[in-house]
Amino acid sequence: MLVLGIETTCDETAVAVVRDGQEILSNVIATQEDLQAIYGGVVPELACRRHCEVLLPLVKKALGEKKLSAIDLIAVARGPGLIGALLIGLNFAKALAFSTGIPFVGVNHVEAHLYAAMMGEKPPFPALGIVLSGGHTSLLLIEKLGSYRSIGSTQDDALGEAFDKTAALLGLPYPGGPQIEKWALKGDITRYPFKPGRIKKAPYDFSFSGLKTAVLYAVKGQNGTKRGPTLLSTQEKCDVAASFQHAAFTDVVKKAIHASQKFGARCMVLGGGVTCNRYLRSLLSTATDLPLFWPKEGLSLDNGAMIAGLGYHKYQAQGADPLDLEPQTRIPLGVENEKAHTLCSAHS
Ligand code: KG4
Ligand code: ZN
């Protein structure tokens, strides 16, 4: 079964053709880095206009020599994401489905990030799902594909967002994650005693806003009032990047290991743009003996292949979606209301 996957939840326009949920035949992306570089982040209206311009040419590119009639299913990310951006991808997919008679399904973008690491693999379940992206940071128990229980999530910034904001404070360009990783290579992780937040009675939740404020103080002075460009030396900037990255990832790794033990996870499955980070990969792999499933090359950041891949499984399990499917800017993944403490008592 050939599935066309369409992704427009935020600022990347991405399209892929995937066979039977695992064989990637094409996976093309139009990034908006030129736009983000001007504004230091995503401007939703501009992101939407760019989606409109590039989506159709990108679909043609992803199809290559193939005709649209060769496609058996159209899968699209229906959320979570920016409402305007979601509407463009979803309406495009619906129009394509309506005009060709090809069935279509809407999938959850965050679930697709986790699927990216499972594509073509057979992870043992239950697995601990770790989503680290620009918009989401959460720990989930994956009972099987399509069945998730929420263990913890961020109470404020997503991890990728914290990387982007820290980079901005250091005067580094957007997206900040790869910049921080690069600058951290020459930095001292012990130079700044940054600490991530702890949430009372929610041991698996995250809070990165305090960490961000600590970076602000380190960069701009204790009351954060120094205006203008940062006054740090190049070495100090490297040290801030290294100390921040170490503090953030140590927190994620510690909570992930604790959660995996508490809930009897047999492996860890990671997804989202932050999982590109090599420091995180080495930190986690030295800290646990559990098998780790990372997204393969080109599947960590937003992409169409993860949407097509997950769409295939959703279609097998539930059939097509109706053409009046609505976008959803927020979609809880996993049983809500059943946060860590409930799960803890059930498992202990
Ligand atoms: O998953 P993604 O492409 O989009 C969302 O769904 O949000 O993730 C983008 C995020 C950005 O915040 C970016 O700074 C971060 O992933 N990122 C990284 C790295 N590469 C991208 N964070 C840390 N280290 C990296 N190497
Ligand atoms: Zn994403």
CSV table of C-alpha atoms and ligand atoms in Angstrom, one decimal:
chain,number,residue,atom,x,y,z
A,1,MET,CA,0.0,0.0,0.0
A,2,LEU,CA,1.5,3.4,-1.0
A,3,VAL,CA,0.7,6.2,1.4
A,4,LEU,CA,1.2,9.9,0.7
A,5,GLY,CA,2.0,11.7,3.9
A,6,ILE,CA,1.5,15.4,4.4
A,7,GLU,CA,2.9,17.5,7.3
A,8,THR,CA,2.2,21.2,7.8
A,9,THR,CA,1.7,21.5,11.6
A,10,CYS,CA,4.2,24.3,12.1
A,11,ASP,CA,6.8,25.8,9.8
A,12,GLU,CA,8.1,22.9,7.8
A,13,THR,CA,6.2,21.8,4.7
A,14,ALA,CA,6.9,18.1,4.3
A,15,VAL,CA,5.6,15.3,2.0
A,16,ALA,CA,6.6,11.7,1.7
A,17,VAL,CA,5.6,8.5,-0.1
A,18,VAL,CA,5.9,5.4,2.1
A,19,ARG,CA,5.1,1.7,1.3
A,20,ASP,CA,3.3,-0.4,3.9
A,21,GLY,CA,4.1,1.9,6.8
A,22,GLN,CA,7.9,1.3,6.6
A,23,GLU,CA,9.6,1.6,3.3
A,24,ILE,CA,10.4,5.3,2.5
A,25,LEU,CA,10.3,5.9,-1.2
A,26,SER,CA,10.6,9.7,-0.9
A,27,ASN,CA,10.7,12.2,1.9
A,28,VAL,CA,11.0,15.8,0.9
A,29,ILE,CA,10.9,18.9,3.1
A,30,ALA,CA,10.8,22.7,2.4
A,31,THR,CA,12.2,24.4,5.5
A,32,GLN,CA,11.5,28.0,6.3
A,33,GLU,CA,14.9,28.8,7.7
A,34,ASP,CA,15.2,31.9,5.6
A,35,LEU,CA,12.0,33.3,7.1
A,36,GLN,CA,12.8,32.3,10.6
A,37,ALA,CA,16.3,33.8,10.4
A,38,ILE,CA,14.7,37.3,9.8
A,39,TYR,CA,12.3,37.1,12.7
A,40,GLY,CA,14.1,34.8,15.1
A,41,GLY,CA,11.3,32.3,15.2
A,42,VAL,CA,8.1,31.1,13.5
A,43,VAL,CA,5.6,33.8,12.4
A,44,PRO,CA,2.4,31.8,11.9
A,45,GLU,CA,1.0,34.0,9.1
A,46,LEU,CA,4.2,33.8,7.1
A,47,ALA,CA,4.5,30.1,7.8
A,48,CYS,CA,1.0,29.6,6.4
A,49,ARG,CA,1.7,31.6,3.2
A,50,ARG,CA,4.8,29.6,2.6
A,51,HIS,CA,2.9,26.3,3.0
A,52,CYS,CA,0.4,27.5,0.4
A,53,GLU,CA,3.2,28.3,-2.0
A,54,VAL,CA,5.2,25.1,-1.7
A,55,LEU,CA,2.8,22.3,-0.8
A,56,LEU,CA,1.7,21.4,-4.4
A,57,PRO,CA,5.2,21.5,-5.9
A,58,LEU,CA,6.4,19.4,-3.0
A,59,VAL,CA,3.7,16.8,-3.5
A,60,LYS,CA,4.8,16.6,-7.2
A,61,LYS,CA,8.4,16.2,-6.1
A,62,ALA,CA,7.5,13.5,-3.6
A,63,LEU,CA,5.5,11.6,-6.3
A,64,GLY,CA,8.4,11.8,-8.8
A,65,GLU,CA,7.6,9.5,-11.7
A,66,LYS,CA,4.6,8.1,-10.0
A,67,LYS,CA,1.0,9.2,-10.9
A,68,LEU,CA,-1.3,10.2,-8.1
A,69,SER,CA,-3.5,7.2,-9.1
A,70,ALA,CA,-0.7,4.9,-7.7
A,71,ILE,CA,-1.4,6.3,-4.2
A,72,ASP,CA,-3.7,4.1,-2.1
A,73,LEU,CA,-4.0,6.4,0.9
A,74,ILE,CA,-3.5,10.1,1.8
A,75,ALA,CA,-2.4,10.7,5.4
A,76,VAL,CA,-2.1,14.1,6.9
A,77,ALA,CA,-1.2,15.6,10.3
A,78,ARG,CA,-4.5,16.9,11.8
A,79,GLY,CA,-2.8,18.3,14.9
A,80,PRO,CA,-1.4,19.4,17.3
A,81,GLY,CA,0.0,22.5,15.7
A,82,LEU,CA,-0.8,26.0,14.5
A,83,ILE,CA,-4.4,26.3,13.4
A,84,GLY,CA,-3.7,28.1,10.1
A,85,ALA,CA,-0.9,25.7,9.2
A,86,LEU,CA,-3.0,22.7,10.1
A,87,LEU,CA,-5.9,23.9,8.0
A,88,ILE,CA,-3.7,24.2,4.9
A,89,GLY,CA,-2.4,20.6,5.1
A,90,LEU,CA,-5.8,19.1,6.1
A,91,ASN,CA,-7.8,21.0,3.5
A,92,PHE,CA,-5.2,20.1,0.8
A,93,ALA,CA,-5.4,16.4,1.7
A,94,LYS,CA,-9.2,16.5,1.8
A,95,ALA,CA,-9.4,18.2,-1.6
A,96,LEU,CA,-7.0,15.6,-3.0
A,97,ALA,CA,-9.0,12.8,-1.5
A,98,PHE,CA,-12.3,14.2,-2.7
A,99,SER,CA,-11.2,14.8,-6.2
A,100,THR,CA,-9.4,11.4,-6.7
A,101,GLY,CA,-11.5,9.1,-4.5
A,102,ILE,CA,-8.4,8.0,-2.6
A,103,PRO,CA,-9.2,7.4,1.1
A,104,PHE,CA,-7.7,9.7,3.7
A,105,VAL,CA,-6.7,9.7,7.4
A,106,GLY,CA,-5.7,12.4,9.8
A,107,VAL,CA,-3.0,11.4,12.3
A,108,ASN,CA,-1.6,12.9,15.5
A,109,HIS,CA,1.7,14.6,14.9
A,110,VAL,CA,3.2,13.8,18.3
A,111,GLU,CA,2.3,10.1,17.9
A,112,ALA,CA,3.9,10.2,14.5
A,113,HIS,CA,7.2,11.5,16.1
A,114,LEU,CA,7.2,8.4,18.2
A,115,TYR,CA,6.3,6.2,15.3
A,116,ALA,CA,9.3,7.6,13.4
A,117,ALA,CA,11.6,5.6,15.7
A,118,MET,CA,9.5,2.4,15.4
A,119,MET,CA,9.2,2.5,11.7
A,120,GLY,CA,10.5,-0.9,10.4
A,121,GLU,CA,11.4,-2.0,13.9
A,122,LYS,CA,9.8,-4.2,16.5
A,123,PRO,CA,10.3,-2.6,19.9
A,124,PRO,CA,9.2,-4.7,22.9
A,125,PHE,CA,6.2,-3.4,24.7
A,126,PRO,CA,5.4,-1.8,27.0
A,127,ALA,CA,7.9,0.9,25.9
A,128,LEU,CA,8.7,4.3,27.4
A,129,GLY,CA,7.9,6.9,24.8
A,130,ILE,CA,9.9,10.1,25.1
A,131,VAL,CA,8.8,13.1,23.0
A,132,LEU,CA,11.3,16.0,22.8
A,133,SER,CA,10.4,18.6,20.2
A,134,GLY,CA,9.9,22.3,19.8
A,135,GLY,CA,6.3,22.1,20.9
A,136,HIS,CA,6.1,19.0,23.1
A,137,THR,CA,7.9,17.3,25.9
A,138,SER,CA,6.4,14.3,27.4
A,139,LEU,CA,6.8,10.8,28.8
A,140,LEU,CA,4.3,8.1,27.8
A,141,LEU,CA,3.8,4.5,28.4
A,142,ILE,CA,3.4,2.8,24.9
A,143,GLU,CA,1.3,-0.3,25.5
A,144,LYS,CA,1.3,-1.0,21.8
A,145,LEU,CA,1.0,1.1,18.7
A,146,GLY,CA,-2.0,3.3,19.1
A,147,SER,CA,-2.3,2.8,22.9
A,148,TYR,CA,-0.6,5.3,25.2
A,149,ARG,CA,-0.8,6.4,28.8
A,150,SER,CA,0.4,9.8,29.8
A,151,ILE,CA,3.2,9.7,32.5
A,152,GLY,CA,4.4,13.3,32.5
A,153,SER,CA,4.8,16.4,30.4
A,154,THR,CA,6.1,19.8,30.6
A,155,GLN,CA,4.3,22.4,32.7
A,156,ASP,CA,5.7,25.3,30.8
A,157,ASP,CA,8.2,25.4,27.9
A,158,ALA,CA,8.9,22.4,25.6
A,159,LEU,CA,12.5,21.3,25.6
A,160,GLY,CA,13.2,22.5,22.1
A,161,GLU,CA,11.6,25.8,22.9
A,162,ALA,CA,14.0,26.2,25.8
A,163,PHE,CA,16.9,25.4,23.5
A,164,ASP,CA,15.6,28.0,21.0
A,165,LYS,CA,15.2,30.7,23.8
A,166,THR,CA,18.6,30.0,25.3
A,167,ALA,CA,20.2,30.3,21.9
A,168,ALA,CA,18.4,33.6,21.3
A,169,LEU,CA,19.8,34.9,24.7
A,170,LEU,CA,23.3,34.0,23.5
A,171,GLY,CA,22.7,35.8,20.2
A,172,LEU,CA,22.7,32.6,18.2
A,173,PRO,CA,20.3,32.1,15.3
A,174,TYR,CA,17.1,30.1,15.1
A,175,PRO,CA,16.6,27.1,15.4
A,176,GLY,CA,18.7,27.2,18.5
A,177,GLY,CA,19.0,23.4,19.2
A,178,PRO,CA,21.7,22.6,16.7
A,179,GLN,CA,23.5,25.9,17.7
A,180,ILE,CA,23.6,25.0,21.4
A,181,GLU,CA,24.8,21.5,20.6
A,182,LYS,CA,27.6,23.0,18.5
A,183,TRP,CA,28.7,25.7,21.0
A,184,ALA,CA,28.5,23.2,23.9
A,185,LEU,CA,31.2,21.1,22.3
A,186,LYS,CA,33.8,23.5,23.5
A,187,GLY,CA,32.1,24.4,26.8
A,188,ASP,CA,32.4,23.4,30.4
A,189,ILE,CA,29.3,21.7,31.8
A,190,THR,CA,30.2,22.6,35.4
A,191,ARG,CA,30.8,26.3,34.8
A,192,TYR,CA,27.2,27.4,35.5
A,193,PRO,CA,25.1,25.5,38.2
A,194,PHE,CA,21.9,25.5,36.2
A,195,LYS,CA,19.0,23.4,37.6
A,196,PRO,CA,15.8,22.3,35.9
A,197,GLY,CA,12.5,22.6,37.8
A,198,ARG,CA,10.9,20.0,40.0
A,199,ILE,CA,7.2,19.8,40.3
A,200,LYS,CA,5.7,18.7,43.6
A,201,LYS,CA,3.7,15.5,43.4
A,202,ALA,CA,4.4,15.2,39.7
A,203,PRO,CA,7.8,13.5,39.6
A,204,TYR,CA,7.7,12.9,35.8
A,205,ASP,CA,6.6,16.4,34.8
A,206,PHE,CA,9.1,18.9,33.5
A,207,SER,CA,9.6,22.6,33.9
A,208,PHE,CA,12.2,24.5,31.9
A,209,SER,CA,11.2,28.1,32.5
A,210,GLY,CA,13.3,28.4,35.6
A,211,LEU,CA,16.3,27.1,33.7
A,212,LYS,CA,15.7,29.6,31.0
A,213,THR,CA,15.6,32.4,33.6
A,214,ALA,CA,18.9,31.2,35.1
A,215,VAL,CA,20.4,31.4,31.6
A,216,LEU,CA,19.0,35.0,31.3
A,217,TYR,CA,20.7,36.0,34.6
A,218,ALA,CA,24.0,34.4,33.5
A,219,VAL,CA,23.9,36.3,30.3
A,220,LYS,CA,22.4,39.6,31.2
A,221,GLY,CA,23.1,40.0,34.9
A,222,GLN,CA,21.1,39.1,38.0
A,223,ASN,CA,18.1,41.3,37.3
A,224,GLY,CA,18.2,40.7,33.6
A,225,THR,CA,18.2,44.4,32.8
A,226,LYS,CA,21.4,44.7,30.7
A,227,ARG,CA,20.3,45.8,27.3
A,228,GLY,CA,22.0,45.2,24.0
A,229,PRO,CA,24.1,42.3,22.8
A,230,THR,CA,25.4,39.8,25.4
A,231,LEU,CA,28.6,40.7,27.1
A,232,LEU,CA,29.9,37.2,27.4
A,233,SER,CA,33.1,36.1,25.9
A,234,THR,CA,33.1,33.3,23.3
A,235,GLN,CA,34.3,30.8,26.0
A,236,GLU,CA,31.6,31.9,28.4
A,237,LYS,CA,28.9,31.4,25.7
A,238,CYS,CA,30.2,27.9,25.1
A,239,ASP,CA,30.1,27.3,28.9
A,240,VAL,CA,26.5,28.6,29.1
A,241,ALA,CA,25.5,26.3,26.2
A,242,ALA,CA,27.2,23.3,27.7
A,243,SER,CA,25.9,23.9,31.2
A,244,PHE,CA,22.3,24.4,30.0
A,245,GLN,CA,22.4,21.4,27.7
A,246,HIS,CA,23.8,19.2,30.4
A,247,ALA,CA,21.3,20.4,33.0
A,248,ALA,CA,18.3,19.9,30.7
A,249,PHE,CA,19.3,16.5,29.4
A,250,THR,CA,20.3,15.2,32.9
A,251,ASP,CA,16.8,16.0,34.0
A,252,VAL,CA,15.2,14.2,31.0
A,253,VAL,CA,17.5,11.1,31.4
A,254,LYS,CA,16.9,10.9,35.2
A,255,LYS,CA,13.1,11.1,34.9
A,256,ALA,CA,13.1,8.7,31.9
A,257,ILE,CA,15.1,6.1,33.8
A,258,HIS,CA,13.0,6.4,36.9
A,259,ALA,CA,9.7,6.1,34.8
A,260,SER,CA,11.0,3.1,32.9
A,261,GLN,CA,11.7,1.3,36.1
A,262,LYS,CA,8.4,2.3,37.7
A,263,PHE,CA,6.3,1.2,34.8
A,264,GLY,CA,8.2,-1.8,33.7
A,265,ALA,CA,9.2,-0.4,30.3
A,266,ARG,CA,11.2,-2.9,28.2
A,267,CYS,CA,12.7,-0.3,26.0
A,268,MET,CA,12.7,3.4,25.2
A,269,VAL,CA,11.3,5.0,22.0
A,270,LEU,CA,12.4,8.6,21.3
A,271,GLY,CA,10.9,11.2,19.0
A,272,GLY,CA,11.1,14.9,18.0
A,273,GLY,CA,13.6,17.4,16.8
A,274,VAL,CA,15.7,17.4,20.0
A,275,THR,CA,16.5,13.7,19.5
A,276,CYS,CA,19.0,14.8,16.8
A,277,ASN,CA,21.3,15.9,19.6
A,278,ARG,CA,24.3,13.6,20.0
A,279,TYR,CA,25.1,14.6,23.6
A,280,LEU,CA,21.6,13.4,24.6
A,281,ARG,CA,22.1,10.2,22.7
A,282,SER,CA,25.4,9.5,24.5
A,283,LEU,CA,24.1,10.5,27.9
A,284,LEU,CA,21.0,8.3,27.7
A,285,SER,CA,22.8,5.3,26.2
A,286,THR,CA,25.4,5.3,29.0
A,287,ALA,CA,22.7,5.7,31.7
A,288,THR,CA,20.5,2.8,30.7
A,289,ASP,CA,20.8,-0.8,29.5
A,290,LEU,CA,17.4,-0.8,28.0
A,291,PRO,CA,17.3,-1.0,24.2
A,292,LEU,CA,16.9,2.6,22.7
A,293,PHE,CA,14.9,3.3,19.6
A,294,TRP,CA,15.9,6.6,18.0
A,295,PRO,CA,14.5,8.1,14.8
A,296,LYS,CA,16.7,7.3,11.9
A,297,GLU,CA,18.4,9.9,9.7
A,298,GLY,CA,15.9,12.5,8.5
A,299,LEU,CA,13.1,11.3,10.8
A,300,SER,CA,13.8,13.3,14.0
A,301,LEU,CA,12.6,16.7,12.8
A,302,ASP,CA,9.2,17.2,11.3
A,303,ASN,CA,8.8,15.1,8.2
A,304,GLY,CA,6.1,13.5,6.0
A,305,ALA,CA,7.4,9.9,6.3
A,306,MET,CA,6.3,9.6,9.9
A,307,ILE,CA,2.9,10.8,9.0
A,308,ALA,CA,2.5,8.4,6.0
A,309,GLY,CA,3.9,5.5,8.2
A,310,LEU,CA,1.5,6.1,11.1
A,311,GLY,CA,-1.3,6.8,8.6
A,312,TYR,CA,-0.9,3.3,7.2
A,313,HIS,CA,-1.4,1.7,10.6
A,314,LYS,CA,-4.3,3.9,11.6
A,315,TYR,CA,-6.0,3.0,8.3
A,316,GLN,CA,-5.4,-0.7,8.9
A,317,ALA,CA,-6.9,-0.4,12.4
A,318,GLN,CA,-9.8,2.0,11.9
A,319,GLY,CA,-10.3,2.6,8.2
A,320,ALA,CA,-10.6,6.0,6.5
A,321,ASP,CA,-11.6,9.3,8.2
A,322,PRO,CA,-14.6,11.3,6.9
A,323,LEU,CA,-14.0,14.4,4.8
A,324,ASP,CA,-15.4,16.7,7.6
A,325,LEU,CA,-12.5,15.8,9.9
A,326,GLU,CA,-11.5,18.9,11.8
A,327,PRO,CA,-8.0,20.1,12.7
A,328,GLN,CA,-7.1,20.0,16.4
A,329,THR,CA,-4.5,22.5,17.8
A,330,ARG,CA,-4.2,20.3,20.9
A,331,ILE,CA,-4.7,16.6,21.1
A,332,PRO,CA,-3.9,14.7,24.2
A,333,LEU,CA,-1.9,11.6,23.5
A,334,GLY,CA,-2.6,8.9,26.1
A,335,VAL,CA,-5.3,8.6,28.7
A,336,GLU,CA,-5.6,12.0,30.2
A,337,ASN,CA,-6.3,12.3,33.9
A,338,GLU,CA,-4.3,9.3,34.5
A,339,LYS,CA,-1.0,11.0,35.3
A,340,ALA,CA,2.0,9.5,37.0
A,341,HIS,CA,0.7,9.2,40.6
A,342,THR,CA,-2.3,7.2,39.5
A,343,LEU,CA,-0.1,5.0,37.4
A,344,CYS,CA,2.5,4.7,40.1
A,345,SER,CA,-0.1,3.4,42.6
A,346,ALA,CA,-1.4,0.9,40.0
A,347,HIS,CA,2.1,-0.4,39.4
A,348,SER,CA,3.6,-0.4,42.9
B,1,KG4,O1,10.1,18.0,16.1
B,1,KG4,P1,10.4,19.3,15.6
B,1,KG4,O2,11.0,19.4,14.2
B,1,KG4,O3,9.2,20.3,15.6
B,1,KG4,C1,8.2,20.3,16.5
B,1,KG4,O4,7.3,19.4,16.4
B,1,KG4,O5,8.3,21.1,17.4
B,1,KG4,O6,11.5,20.0,16.6
B,1,KG4,C2,12.1,21.2,16.4
B,1,KG4,C3,12.9,21.5,17.7
B,1,KG4,C4,13.4,23.0,17.7
B,1,KG4,O7,13.1,23.5,18.9
B,1,KG4,C5,14.9,22.8,17.6
B,1,KG4,O8,15.7,23.7,18.2
B,1,KG4,C6,15.1,21.4,18.2
B,1,KG4,O9,14.0,20.7,17.7
B,1,KG4,N1,16.4,20.8,17.8
B,1,KG4,C7,17.4,20.4,18.6
B,1,KG4,C8,18.4,19.9,17.8
B,1,KG4,N2,18.0,20.0,16.5
B,1,KG4,C9,16.7,20.5,16.5
B,1,KG4,N3,17.5,20.6,19.9
B,1,KG4,C10,18.7,20.2,20.5
B,1,KG4,N4,19.7,19.7,19.8
B,1,KG4,C11,19.6,19.5,18.4
B,1,KG4,N5,20.7,19.1,17.7
B,2,ZN,ZN,7.2,18.0,15.4
